[in-house]
PDB file of C-alpha atoms and ligand atoms in Angstrom:
ATOM      1  CA  MET A  30      87.593  99.501  92.140  1.00  0.00           C
ATOM      2  CA  ASP A  31      86.144  98.659  95.527  1.00  0.00           C
ATOM      3  CA  GLN A  32      86.401 101.427  98.092  1.00  0.00           C
ATOM      4  CA  GLN A  33      88.707  99.585 100.468  1.00  0.00           C
ATOM      5  CA  CYS A  34      91.445  99.715  97.816  1.00  0.00           C
ATOM      6  CA  ASN A  35      92.331 103.276  98.609  1.00  0.00           C
ATOM      7  CA  GLN A  36      94.195 102.471 101.770  1.00  0.00           C
ATOM      8  CA  GLY A  37      97.830 102.408 100.632  1.00  0.00           C
ATOM      9  CA  GLY A  38     100.541 104.961 101.196  1.00  0.00           C
ATOM     10  CA  ASN A  39     100.974 108.230  99.394  1.00  0.00           C
ATOM     11  CA  LYS A  40     102.398 106.643  96.248  1.00  0.00           C
ATOM     12  CA  THR A  41      99.563 104.118  96.128  1.00  0.00           C
ATOM     13  CA  SER A  42      96.960 106.857  96.418  1.00  0.00           C
ATOM     14  CA  LYS A  43      98.493 108.402  93.254  1.00  0.00           C
ATOM     15  CA  HIS A  44      98.844 105.095  91.403  1.00  0.00           C
ATOM     16  CA  PRO A  45      96.206 104.975  88.637  1.00  0.00           C
ATOM     17  CA  CYS A  46      95.928 101.174  88.672  1.00  0.00           C
ATOM     18  CA  PHE A  47      96.089 100.491  92.399  1.00  0.00           C
ATOM     19  CA  SER A  48      93.798 103.367  93.368  1.00  0.00           C
ATOM     20  CA  PHE A  49      90.497 103.921  91.581  1.00  0.00           C
ATOM     21  CA  ASN A  50      90.375 107.535  92.717  1.00  0.00           C
ATOM     22  CA  ALA A  51      93.755 108.233  91.114  1.00  0.00           C
ATOM     23  CA  HIS A  52      93.043 106.956  87.643  1.00  0.00           C
ATOM     24  CA  LYS A  53      91.389 110.081  86.305  1.00  0.00           C
ATOM     25  CA  ASN A  54      94.099 112.422  87.568  1.00  0.00           C
ATOM     26  CA  TYR A  55      97.406 110.591  87.529  1.00  0.00           C
ATOM     27  CA  ALA A  56      99.259 109.157  84.560  1.00  0.00           C
ATOM     28  CA  ARG A  57     101.538 106.158  84.183  1.00  0.00           C
ATOM     29  CA  MET A  58     104.137 105.445  81.572  1.00  0.00           C
ATOM     30  CA  HIS A  59     105.320 102.027  80.471  1.00  0.00           C
ATOM     31  CA  LEU A  60     108.801 101.564  79.091  1.00  0.00           C
ATOM     32  CA  PRO A  61     108.970  98.576  76.709  1.00  0.00           C
ATOM     33  CA  VAL A  62     112.481  97.382  77.522  1.00  0.00           C
ATOM     34  CA  ALA A  63     111.830  93.724  78.386  1.00  0.00           C
ATOM     35  CA  PRO A  64     110.938  91.588  75.324  1.00  0.00           C
ATOM     36  CA  ALA A  65     112.041  88.155  76.611  1.00  0.00           C
ATOM     37  CA  CYS A  66     109.919  85.657  78.504  1.00  0.00           C
ATOM     38  CA  ASN A  67     110.828  82.529  80.441  1.00  0.00           C
ATOM     39  CA  ILE A  68     107.521  80.652  80.406  1.00  0.00           C
ATOM     40  CA  SER A  69     104.910  79.775  77.803  1.00  0.00           C
ATOM     41  CA  CYS A  70     101.268  80.478  78.605  1.00  0.00           C
ATOM     42  CA  ASN A  71      98.782  78.714  76.356  1.00  0.00           C
ATOM     43  CA  TYR A  72      96.812  81.943  75.795  1.00  0.00           C
ATOM     44  CA  CYS A  73      99.885  83.795  74.540  1.00  0.00           C
ATOM     45  CA  ASN A  74     101.171  84.418  71.056  1.00  0.00           C
ATOM     46  CA  ARG A  75     104.679  85.752  71.591  1.00  0.00           C
ATOM     47  CA  LYS A  76     104.448  87.982  68.535  1.00  0.00           C
ATOM     48  CA  TYR A  77     102.465  90.344  70.762  1.00  0.00           C
ATOM     49  CA  ASP A  78     102.767  92.006  74.190  1.00  0.00           C
ATOM     50  CA  CYS A  79     102.495  89.837  77.333  1.00  0.00           C
ATOM     51  CA  LEU A  80      98.816  88.963  77.715  1.00  0.00           C
ATOM     52  CA  ASN A  81      99.092  88.841  81.485  1.00  0.00           C
ATOM     53  CA  GLU A  82      99.026  92.631  81.502  1.00  0.00           C
ATOM     54  CA  SER A  83      98.267  93.787  77.968  1.00  0.00           C
ATOM     55  CA  ARG A  84      95.590  93.939  75.329  1.00  0.00           C
ATOM     56  CA  PRO A  85      95.773  91.019  72.863  1.00  0.00           C
ATOM     57  CA  GLY A  86      97.195  91.568  69.404  1.00  0.00           C
ATOM     58  CA  VAL A  87      99.263  94.617  70.332  1.00  0.00           C
ATOM     59  CA  CYS A  88     102.919  94.926  69.423  1.00  0.00           C
ATOM     60  CA  SER A  89     105.149  97.469  71.143  1.00  0.00           C
ATOM     61  CA  ASP A  90     108.523  98.672  69.872  1.00  0.00           C
ATOM     62  CA  ILE A  91     111.464  97.716  72.071  1.00  0.00           C
ATOM     63  CA  LEU A  92     113.634 100.439  73.598  1.00  0.00           C
ATOM     64  CA  SER A  93     117.155 100.168  74.970  1.00  0.00           C
ATOM     65  CA  PRO A  94     117.580 101.363  78.571  1.00  0.00           C
ATOM     66  CA  GLU A  95     119.144 104.622  77.297  1.00  0.00           C
ATOM     67  CA  GLU A  96     116.278 105.202  74.829  1.00  0.00           C
ATOM     68  CA  ALA A  97     113.794 104.459  77.608  1.00  0.00           C
ATOM     69  CA  TYR A  98     115.533 106.962  79.877  1.00  0.00           C
ATOM     70  CA  GLN A  99     115.379 109.636  77.168  1.00  0.00           C
ATOM     71  CA  ARG A 100     111.682 108.896  76.663  1.00  0.00           C
ATOM     72  CA  PHE A 101     111.086 109.238  80.385  1.00  0.00           C
ATOM     73  CA  LEU A 102     112.777 112.674  80.437  1.00  0.00           C
ATOM     74  CA  LEU A 103     110.643 113.835  77.509  1.00  0.00           C
ATOM     75  CA  VAL A 104     107.380 112.518  78.927  1.00  0.00           C
ATOM     76  CA  ARG A 105     108.024 113.888  82.411  1.00  0.00           C
ATOM     77  CA  GLU A 106     108.471 117.330  80.904  1.00  0.00           C
ATOM     78  CA  HIS A 107     105.055 117.140  79.214  1.00  0.00           C
ATOM     79  CA  LEU A 108     103.067 115.212  81.809  1.00  0.00           C
ATOM     80  CA  PRO A 109     103.266 116.942  85.199  1.00  0.00           C
ATOM     81  CA  ASN A 110     100.769 114.413  86.586  1.00  0.00           C
ATOM     82  CA  LEU A 111     103.025 111.437  85.779  1.00  0.00           C
ATOM     83  CA  SER A 112     103.116 109.413  88.997  1.00  0.00           C
ATOM     84  CA  VAL A 113     104.287 105.931  87.960  1.00  0.00           C
ATOM     85  CA  VAL A 114     106.910 104.407  85.704  1.00  0.00           C
ATOM     86  CA  GLY A 115     106.103 100.783  84.915  1.00  0.00           C
ATOM     87  CA  ILE A 116     107.803  97.918  83.108  1.00  0.00           C
ATOM     88  CA  ALA A 117     105.157  95.651  81.623  1.00  0.00           C
ATOM     89  CA  GLY A 118     107.139  93.690  79.075  1.00  0.00           C
ATOM     90  CA  PRO A 119     106.377  93.306  76.267  1.00  0.00           C
ATOM     91  CA  GLY A 120     107.701  90.014  77.698  1.00  0.00           C
ATOM     92  CA  ASP A 121     108.427  89.520  81.386  1.00  0.00           C
ATOM     93  CA  ALA A 122     110.067  92.358  83.344  1.00  0.00           C
ATOM     94  CA  LEU A 123     112.230  89.921  85.336  1.00  0.00           C
ATOM     95  CA  ALA A 124     113.146  87.599  82.458  1.00  0.00           C
ATOM     96  CA  ASP A 125     114.859  90.681  80.999  1.00  0.00           C
ATOM     97  CA  TRP A 126     116.116  91.913  84.332  1.00  0.00           C
ATOM     98  CA  GLU A 127     119.284  93.604  83.086  1.00  0.00           C
ATOM     99  CA  HIS A 128     117.261  95.895  80.808  1.00  0.00           C
ATOM    100  CA  THR A 129     114.648  96.531  83.487  1.00  0.00           C
ATOM    101  CA  ARG A 130     117.275  97.250  86.140  1.00  0.00           C
ATOM    102  CA  LEU A 131     119.433  99.538  83.972  1.00  0.00           C
ATOM    103  CA  THR A 132     116.374 101.542  82.917  1.00  0.00           C
ATOM    104  CA  LEU A 133     115.024 102.047  86.426  1.00  0.00           C
ATOM    105  CA  GLU A 134     118.477 102.814  87.839  1.00  0.00           C
ATOM    106  CA  LYS A 135     118.947 105.624  85.346  1.00  0.00           C
ATOM    107  CA  ILE A 136     115.530 107.060  86.118  1.00  0.00           C
ATOM    108  CA  ARG A 137     115.948 106.736  89.880  1.00  0.00           C
ATOM    109  CA  ARG A 138     119.027 109.014  89.717  1.00  0.00           C
ATOM    110  CA  VAL A 139     116.902 111.910  88.429  1.00  0.00           C
ATOM    111  CA  ALA A 140     113.487 111.066  89.923  1.00  0.00           C
ATOM    112  CA  GLY A 141     114.018 110.095  93.543  1.00  0.00           C
ATOM    113  CA  ASP A 142     110.361 109.888  94.517  1.00  0.00           C
ATOM    114  CA  MET A 143     108.785 108.459  91.333  1.00  0.00           C
ATOM    115  CA  ALA A 144     106.742 105.286  91.999  1.00  0.00           C
ATOM    116  CA  PHE A 145     108.130 102.247  90.183  1.00  0.00           C
ATOM    117  CA  CYS A 146     105.874  99.408  89.115  1.00  0.00           C
ATOM    118  CA  LEU A 147     106.463  96.166  87.321  1.00  0.00           C
ATOM    119  CA  SER A 148     104.460  93.230  86.148  1.00  0.00           C
ATOM    120  CA  THR A 149     105.759  89.665  86.071  1.00  0.00           C
ATOM    121  CA  ASN A 150     104.799  86.014  85.904  1.00  0.00           C
ATOM    122  CA  GLY A 151     106.742  85.675  89.188  1.00  0.00           C
ATOM    123  CA  LEU A 152     109.182  82.923  88.229  1.00  0.00           C
ATOM    124  CA  LEU A 153     112.242  85.019  89.085  1.00  0.00           C
ATOM    125  CA  LEU A 154     110.886  86.974  92.064  1.00  0.00           C
ATOM    126  CA  PRO A 155     112.889  85.016  94.688  1.00  0.00           C
ATOM    127  CA  GLN A 156     116.063  85.551  92.644  1.00  0.00           C
ATOM    128  CA  TYR A 157     115.688  89.326  92.289  1.00  0.00           C
ATOM    129  CA  ILE A 158     113.888  90.310  95.477  1.00  0.00           C
ATOM    130  CA  ASN A 159     116.846  92.183  96.979  1.00  0.00           C
ATOM    131  CA  GLU A 160     117.459  94.148  93.793  1.00  0.00           C
ATOM    132  CA  ILE A 161     113.758  94.945  93.475  1.00  0.00           C
ATOM    133  CA  ILE A 162     113.766  96.422  96.956  1.00  0.00           C
ATOM    134  CA  ALA A 163     117.086  98.243  96.455  1.00  0.00           C
ATOM    135  CA  LEU A 164     115.737  99.931  93.316  1.00  0.00           C
ATOM    136  CA  GLY A 165     112.688 101.174  95.188  1.00  0.00           C
ATOM    137  CA  ILE A 166     110.135  99.215  93.148  1.00  0.00           C
ATOM    138  CA  ASP A 167     107.123  99.817  95.372  1.00  0.00           C
ATOM    139  CA  HIS A 168     104.292  98.249  93.322  1.00  0.00           C
ATOM    140  CA  VAL A 169     104.361  94.823  91.676  1.00  0.00           C
ATOM    141  CA  THR A 170     101.807  92.788  89.746  1.00  0.00           C
ATOM    142  CA  VAL A 171     102.115  88.997  89.658  1.00  0.00           C
ATOM    143  CA  THR A 172      99.892  86.877  87.433  1.00  0.00           C
ATOM    144  CA  VAL A 173      98.635  83.904  89.432  1.00  0.00           C
ATOM    145  CA  ASN A 174      96.279  81.649  87.477  1.00  0.00           C
ATOM    146  CA  CYS A 175      96.117  78.651  89.803  1.00  0.00           C
ATOM    147  CA  LEU A 176      97.279  77.115  93.056  1.00  0.00           C
ATOM    148  CA  ASP A 177      97.162  73.557  91.809  1.00  0.00           C
ATOM    149  CA  PRO A 178      99.793  72.219  89.376  1.00  0.00           C
ATOM    150  CA  ALA A 179      97.127  69.867  87.955  1.00  0.00           C
ATOM    151  CA  ILE A 180      95.301  72.986  86.727  1.00  0.00           C
ATOM    152  CA  GLY A 181      98.540  74.781  85.914  1.00  0.00           C
ATOM    153  CA  GLU A 182      99.681  72.084  83.499  1.00  0.00           C
ATOM    154  CA  LYS A 183      96.658  72.946  81.339  1.00  0.00           C
ATOM    155  CA  ILE A 184      97.674  76.621  81.285  1.00  0.00           C
ATOM    156  CA  TYR A 185     101.473  76.541  80.871  1.00  0.00           C
ATOM    157  CA  ARG A 186     103.320  74.734  78.102  1.00  0.00           C
ATOM    158  CA  TYR A 187     106.786  75.092  79.583  1.00  0.00           C
ATOM    159  CA  VAL A 188     108.908  76.945  82.101  1.00  0.00           C
ATOM    160  CA  ASN A 189     112.510  77.820  81.354  1.00  0.00           C
ATOM    161  CA  TYR A 190     114.370  78.100  84.639  1.00  0.00           C
ATOM    162  CA  GLN A 191     118.100  78.369  85.211  1.00  0.00           C
ATOM    163  CA  GLY A 192     118.916  76.937  81.806  1.00  0.00           C
ATOM    164  CA  LYS A 193     116.580  73.946  82.068  1.00  0.00           C
ATOM    165  CA  LEU A 194     113.247  73.452  80.336  1.00  0.00           C
ATOM    166  CA  TYR A 195     110.389  72.046  82.443  1.00  0.00           C
ATOM    167  CA  HIS A 196     107.098  70.718  81.056  1.00  0.00           C
ATOM    168  CA  SER A 197     103.679  69.600  82.276  1.00  0.00           C
ATOM    169  CA  ARG A 198     102.930  69.392  85.983  1.00  0.00           C
ATOM    170  CA  GLU A 199     106.566  69.823  86.940  1.00  0.00           C
ATOM    171  CA  ALA A 200     106.689  73.185  85.141  1.00  0.00           C
ATOM    172  CA  ALA A 201     103.461  74.389  86.763  1.00  0.00           C
ATOM    173  CA  ALA A 202     104.630  73.276  90.223  1.00  0.00           C
ATOM    174  CA  LEU A 203     107.938  75.105  89.851  1.00  0.00           C
ATOM    175  CA  LEU A 204     106.265  78.321  88.681  1.00  0.00           C
ATOM    176  CA  LEU A 205     103.744  78.171  91.513  1.00  0.00           C
ATOM    177  CA  GLU A 206     106.397  77.550  94.152  1.00  0.00           C
ATOM    178  CA  ASN A 207     108.429  80.564  93.014  1.00  0.00           C
ATOM    179  CA  GLN A 208     105.331  82.753  92.747  1.00  0.00           C
ATOM    180  CA  LEU A 209     104.221  81.982  96.296  1.00  0.00           C
ATOM    181  CA  GLN A 210     107.695  82.420  97.720  1.00  0.00           C
ATOM    182  CA  GLY A 211     108.221  85.649  95.796  1.00  0.00           C
ATOM    183  CA  ILE A 212     104.835  87.099  96.769  1.00  0.00           C
ATOM    184  CA  GLU A 213     105.498  86.456 100.423  1.00  0.00           C
ATOM    185  CA  MET A 214     108.919  88.097 100.159  1.00  0.00           C
ATOM    186  CA  LEU A 215     107.443  91.157  98.449  1.00  0.00           C
ATOM    187  CA  THR A 216     104.640  91.784 100.902  1.00  0.00           C
ATOM    188  CA  ARG A 217     106.888  91.127 103.894  1.00  0.00           C
ATOM    189  CA  ARG A 218     109.177  93.881 102.624  1.00  0.00           C
ATOM    190  CA  GLY A 219     106.380  96.367 102.103  1.00  0.00           C
ATOM    191  CA  VAL A 220     105.835  96.156  98.350  1.00  0.00           C
ATOM    192  CA  ILE A 221     102.208  96.775  97.359  1.00  0.00           C
ATOM    193  CA  LEU A 222     100.985  93.797  95.408  1.00  0.00           C
ATOM    194  CA  LYS A 223      98.354  93.294  92.739  1.00  0.00           C
ATOM    195  CA  ILE A 224      97.394  89.805  91.605  1.00  0.00           C
ATOM    196  CA  ASN A 225      96.296  89.431  87.998  1.00  0.00           C
ATOM    197  CA  THR A 226      94.352  86.280  87.178  1.00  0.00           C
ATOM    198  CA  VAL A 227      93.354  85.317  83.666  1.00  0.00           C
ATOM    199  CA  MET A 228      89.904  83.747  83.951  1.00  0.00           C
ATOM    200  CA  ILE A 229      89.798  80.740  81.624  1.00  0.00           C
ATOM    201  CA  PRO A 230      86.333  79.163  81.671  1.00  0.00           C
ATOM    202  CA  GLY A 231      86.486  75.400  82.075  1.00  0.00           C
ATOM    203  CA  ILE A 232      90.126  75.495  83.201  1.00  0.00           C
ATOM    204  CA  ASN A 233      90.633  77.705  86.267  1.00  0.00           C
ATOM    205  CA  ASP A 234      87.360  79.605  86.800  1.00  0.00           C
ATOM    206  CA  ARG A 235      86.032  77.540  89.722  1.00  0.00           C
ATOM    207  CA  HIS A 236      89.402  77.802  91.371  1.00  0.00           C
ATOM    208  CA  ILE A 237      89.653  81.622  91.379  1.00  0.00           C
ATOM    209  CA  PRO A 238      87.949  82.238  94.768  1.00  0.00           C
ATOM    210  CA  GLU A 239      90.538  79.927  96.315  1.00  0.00           C
ATOM    211  CA  ILE A 240      93.311  81.979  94.685  1.00  0.00           C
ATOM    212  CA  SER A 241      91.796  85.184  96.139  1.00  0.00           C
ATOM    213  CA  ARG A 242      91.725  83.765  99.650  1.00  0.00           C
ATOM    214  CA  ALA A 243      95.309  82.542  99.443  1.00  0.00           C
ATOM    215  CA  MET A 244      96.537  85.876  98.058  1.00  0.00           C
ATOM    216  CA  LYS A 245      94.762  87.754 100.799  1.00  0.00           C
ATOM    217  CA  GLU A 246      96.587  85.643 103.360  1.00  0.00           C
ATOM    218  CA  LEU A 247      99.872  86.455 101.660  1.00  0.00           C
ATOM    219  CA  GLY A 248      99.129  90.180 101.963  1.00  0.00           C
ATOM    220  CA  ALA A 249      98.031  91.123  98.424  1.00  0.00           C
ATOM    221  CA  TYR A 250      96.429  94.557  98.126  1.00  0.00           C
ATOM    222  CA  VAL A 251      94.110  94.123  95.153  1.00  0.00           C
ATOM    223  CA  SER A 252      93.005  91.553  92.597  1.00  0.00           C
ATOM    224  CA  ASN A 253      92.560  92.099  88.872  1.00  0.00           C
ATOM    225  CA  ILE A 254      90.627  89.272  87.215  1.00  0.00           C
ATOM    226  CA  ILE A 255      90.993  89.640  83.460  1.00  0.00           C
ATOM    227  CA  PRO A 256      89.288  87.806  80.610  1.00  0.00           C
ATOM    228  CA  MET A 257      90.888  85.075  78.524  1.00  0.00           C
ATOM    229  CA  ILE A 258      90.725  86.342  74.972  1.00  0.00           C
ATOM    230  CA  PRO A 259      91.537  83.647  72.401  1.00  0.00           C
ATOM    231  CA  VAL A 260      94.456  84.928  70.374  1.00  0.00           C
ATOM    232  CA  LYS A 261      95.159  83.584  66.906  1.00  0.00           C
ATOM    233  CA  GLY A 262      98.276  81.451  66.905  1.00  0.00           C
ATOM    234  CA  SER A 263      98.042  80.613  70.627  1.00  0.00           C
ATOM    235  CA  ALA A 264      97.264  77.130  71.970  1.00  0.00           C
ATOM    236  CA  PHE A 265      93.903  78.461  73.229  1.00  0.00           C
ATOM    237  CA  GLU A 266      92.912  80.115  69.953  1.00  0.00           C
ATOM    238  CA  ASN A 267      89.738  78.014  69.707  1.00  0.00           C
ATOM    239  CA  PHE A 268      88.681  78.477  73.318  1.00  0.00           C
ATOM    240  CA  PRO A 269      85.627  80.628  74.067  1.00  0.00           C
ATOM    241  CA  GLN A 270      86.331  84.164  75.214  1.00  0.00           C
ATOM    242  CA  THR A 271      85.476  84.914  78.857  1.00  0.00           C
ATOM    243  CA  SER A 272      82.278  86.950  78.797  1.00  0.00           C
ATOM    244  CA  MET A 273      81.758  90.169  80.717  1.00  0.00           C
ATOM    245  CA  SER A 274      78.994  88.538  82.764  1.00  0.00           C
ATOM    246  CA  GLN A 275      81.308  85.667  83.779  1.00  0.00           C
ATOM    247  CA  LEU A 276      83.938  88.207  84.752  1.00  0.00           C
ATOM    248  CA  LEU A 277      81.559  90.381  86.772  1.00  0.00           C
ATOM    249  CA  PHE A 278      80.164  87.326  88.539  1.00  0.00           C
ATOM    250  CA  MET A 279      83.644  86.191  89.558  1.00  0.00           C
ATOM    251  CA  ARG A 280      84.737  89.654  90.716  1.00  0.00           C
ATOM    252  CA  GLU A 281      81.626  89.865  92.838  1.00  0.00           C
ATOM    253  CA  LYS A 282      82.301  86.436  94.290  1.00  0.00           C
ATOM    254  CA  CYS A 283      85.884  87.312  95.221  1.00  0.00           C
ATOM    255  CA  ARG A 284      85.463  90.861  96.477  1.00  0.00           C
ATOM    256  CA  ALA A 285      84.837  89.808 100.083  1.00  0.00           C
ATOM    257  CA  ASP A 286      88.379  88.425 100.144  1.00  0.00           C
ATOM    258  CA  LEU A 287      90.243  90.942  98.032  1.00  0.00           C
ATOM    259  CA  PRO A 288      89.281  94.356  96.642  1.00  0.00           C
ATOM    260  CA  GLN A 289      88.674  94.062  92.922  1.00  0.00           C
ATOM    261  CA  MET A 290      90.152  96.276  90.250  1.00  0.00           C
ATOM    262  CA  ARG A 291      87.439  97.122  87.764  1.00  0.00           C
ATOM    263  CA  HIS A 292      89.068  99.861  85.709  1.00  0.00           C
ATOM    264  CA  CYS A 293      91.922  97.946  84.044  1.00  0.00           C
ATOM    265  CA  ARG A 294      92.396  98.932  80.384  1.00  0.00           C
ATOM    266  CA  GLN A 295      94.781  96.095  79.498  1.00  0.00           C
ATOM    267  CA  CYS A 296      97.254  98.610  78.199  1.00  0.00           C
ATOM    268  CA  ARG A 297     100.166  98.309  75.814  1.00  0.00           C
ATOM    269  CA  ALA A 298     103.710  97.720  77.027  1.00  0.00           C
ATOM    270  CA  ASP A 299     104.516 101.250  75.796  1.00  0.00           C
ATOM    271  CA  ALA A 300     101.377 103.036  77.057  1.00  0.00           C
ATOM    272  CA  VAL A 301     101.731 106.631  78.286  1.00  0.00           C
ATOM    273  CA  GLY A 302      99.112 108.855  79.916  1.00  0.00           C
ATOM    274  CA  LEU A 303      95.881 108.491  81.845  1.00  0.00           C
ATOM    275  CA  LEU A 304      94.260 105.026  81.758  1.00  0.00           C
ATOM    276  CA  GLY A 305      92.005 104.884  78.722  1.00  0.00           C
ATOM    277  CA  LYS A 306      93.421 108.163  77.375  1.00  0.00           C
ATOM    278  CA  ASP A 307      96.798 107.088  76.126  1.00  0.00           C
ATOM    279  CA  MET A 308      98.955 109.661  74.419  1.00  0.00           C
ATOM    280  CA  GLN A 309     100.822 108.848  71.243  1.00  0.00           C
ATOM    281  CA  ILE A 310     104.508 109.263  71.926  1.00  0.00           C
ATOM    282  CA  GLU A 311     104.769 111.023  68.529  1.00  0.00           C
ATOM    283  CA  GLN A 312     102.455 113.735  69.878  1.00  0.00           C
ATOM    284  CA  ILE A 313     104.919 114.421  72.667  1.00  0.00           C
ATOM    285  CA  ASN A 314     107.864 114.386  70.258  1.00  0.00           C
ATOM    286  CA  CYS A 315     106.067 116.905  68.018  1.00  0.00           C
ATOM    287  CA  LYS A 316     105.270 119.217  70.918  1.00  0.00           C
ATOM    288  CA  SER A 317     108.844 119.035  72.026  1.00  0.00           C
ATOM    289  CA  LEU A 318     110.089 119.835  68.532  1.00  0.00           C
ATOM    290  CA  ALA A 319     107.665 122.781  68.281  1.00  0.00           C
ATOM    291  CA  GLY A 320     108.942 124.034  71.640  1.00  0.00           C
ATOM    292  CA  GLU A 321     112.551 123.834  70.490  1.00  0.00           C
ATOM    293  CA  LYS A 322     111.737 125.722  67.279  1.00  0.00           C
ATOM    294  CA  ALA A 323     109.944 128.444  69.249  1.00  0.00           C
ATOM    295  CA  GLU A 324     112.948 128.788  71.562  1.00  0.00           C
ATOM    296  CA  GLN A 325     115.320 129.065  68.606  1.00  0.00           C
ATOM    297  CA  ALA A 326     113.122 131.750  67.033  1.00  0.00           C
ATOM    298  CA  VAL A 327     113.378 133.998  70.140  1.00  0.00           C
TER     299      VAL A 327
HETATM  300 FE1  LIG B   9     101.574  99.474  84.399  1.00  0.00          FE
HETATM  301 FE2  LIG B   9     100.406  97.415  85.434  1.00  0.00          FE
HETATM  302 FE3  LIG B   9     101.888  98.952  86.906  1.00  0.00          FE
HETATM  303 FE4  LIG B   9      99.568  99.807  86.048  1.00  0.00          FE
HETATM  304  S1  LIG B   9      99.179  98.942  83.976  1.00  0.00           S
HETATM  305  S2  LIG B   9     102.625  97.723  85.233  1.00  0.00           S
HETATM  306  S3  LIG B   9      99.911  98.093  87.451  1.00  0.00           S
HETATM  307  S4  LIG B   9     101.487 100.951  85.973  1.00  0.00           S
HETATM  308 FE5  LIG B   9      96.978  99.120  84.991  1.00  0.00          FE
HETATM  309 FE6  LIG B   9      97.236  98.814  82.436  1.00  0.00          FE
HETATM  310 FE7  LIG B   9      95.501  97.316  83.759  1.00  0.00          FE
HETATM  311 FE8  LIG B   9      98.048  96.977  84.073  1.00  0.00          FE
HETATM  312  S5  LIG B   9      95.424  99.518  83.516  1.00  0.00           S
HETATM  313  S6  LIG B   9      97.010  96.684  82.199  1.00  0.00           S
HETATM  314  S7  LIG B   9      96.537  97.103  85.671  1.00  0.00           S
HETATM  315 FE1  LIG B  10     103.215  85.399  77.110  1.00  0.00          FE
HETATM  316 FE2  LIG B  10     102.811  84.293  79.508  1.00  0.00          FE
HETATM  317 FE3  LIG B  10     105.255  85.198  78.868  1.00  0.00          FE
HETATM  318 FE4  LIG B  10     103.265  86.936  79.302  1.00  0.00          FE
HETATM  319  S1  LIG B  10     104.181  85.522  80.812  1.00  0.00           S
HETATM  320  S2  LIG B  10     104.741  86.989  77.571  1.00  0.00           S
HETATM  321  S3  LIG B  10     101.476  85.833  78.495  1.00  0.00           S
HETATM  322  S4  LIG B  10     104.151  83.515  77.870  1.00  0.00           S
END
């Protein structure tokens, strides 16, 4: 990531995604408690984890808030460098707010200074802003793919908001309005913000520098431009994949406006460990079991 990214507070300097220098030393854990989603992106196949933050074609098991809490306790015991607990779906963290909230509340009671992170499409940010702040969620990622509903209607099939289904331009306009309002609310209240943008050649690519400038004005901390990978079963399954050279070109173009994240691993909604060196949760369970047996033998 660009150097200027390492300017946040103490928690940001230990956040492996928001701070390049932290990613080799500090671990994050995702708790897959939020399977629902309230929009439909054309690059998504809902059989898998949310593509706005995850690797395509990956399926994470869903945990209840209590199971997630137990997993947190286990992982914290084995990962002393754990610095962030994140909710990254596998759907949208806010569409499943009750599960997200219950999980983080339980963890907050035993881990007062743990950084909390979540990733969202932003539709429900204005609705939950006060609860987000009250829970101490200090880092948020919002996926912003456009600023123009005429582009957005090519990216989103529908938006489900307050019991009503919106389509076409109306859906894109509603999502955008809530994203912009929510982003402003977050940064005004001190939350450190990352903007993910899925680069879809021919649809939103020329528009991305404009997104960067607007997000900078709204106080975003860092941008993460990620490739569109055509997923089987999605509306964009026959679209070309964004190439690495297209991605690098765009990051270079936008870096004057916003620092660029370049070390994203598009992790699973249940990832645990250092970025790029995920641990299998079974490994931790086995260690824990071995520890218990050793204790019993004494
Ligand atoms: Fe998780 Fe995302 Fe928070 Fe990181 S991941 S919710 S900001 S703690 Fe990180 Fe993984 Fe890339 Fe996300 S490497 S997919 S950017
Ligand atoms: Fe899929 Fe989009 Fe919902 Fe993520 S926000 S789960 S990519 S529809």
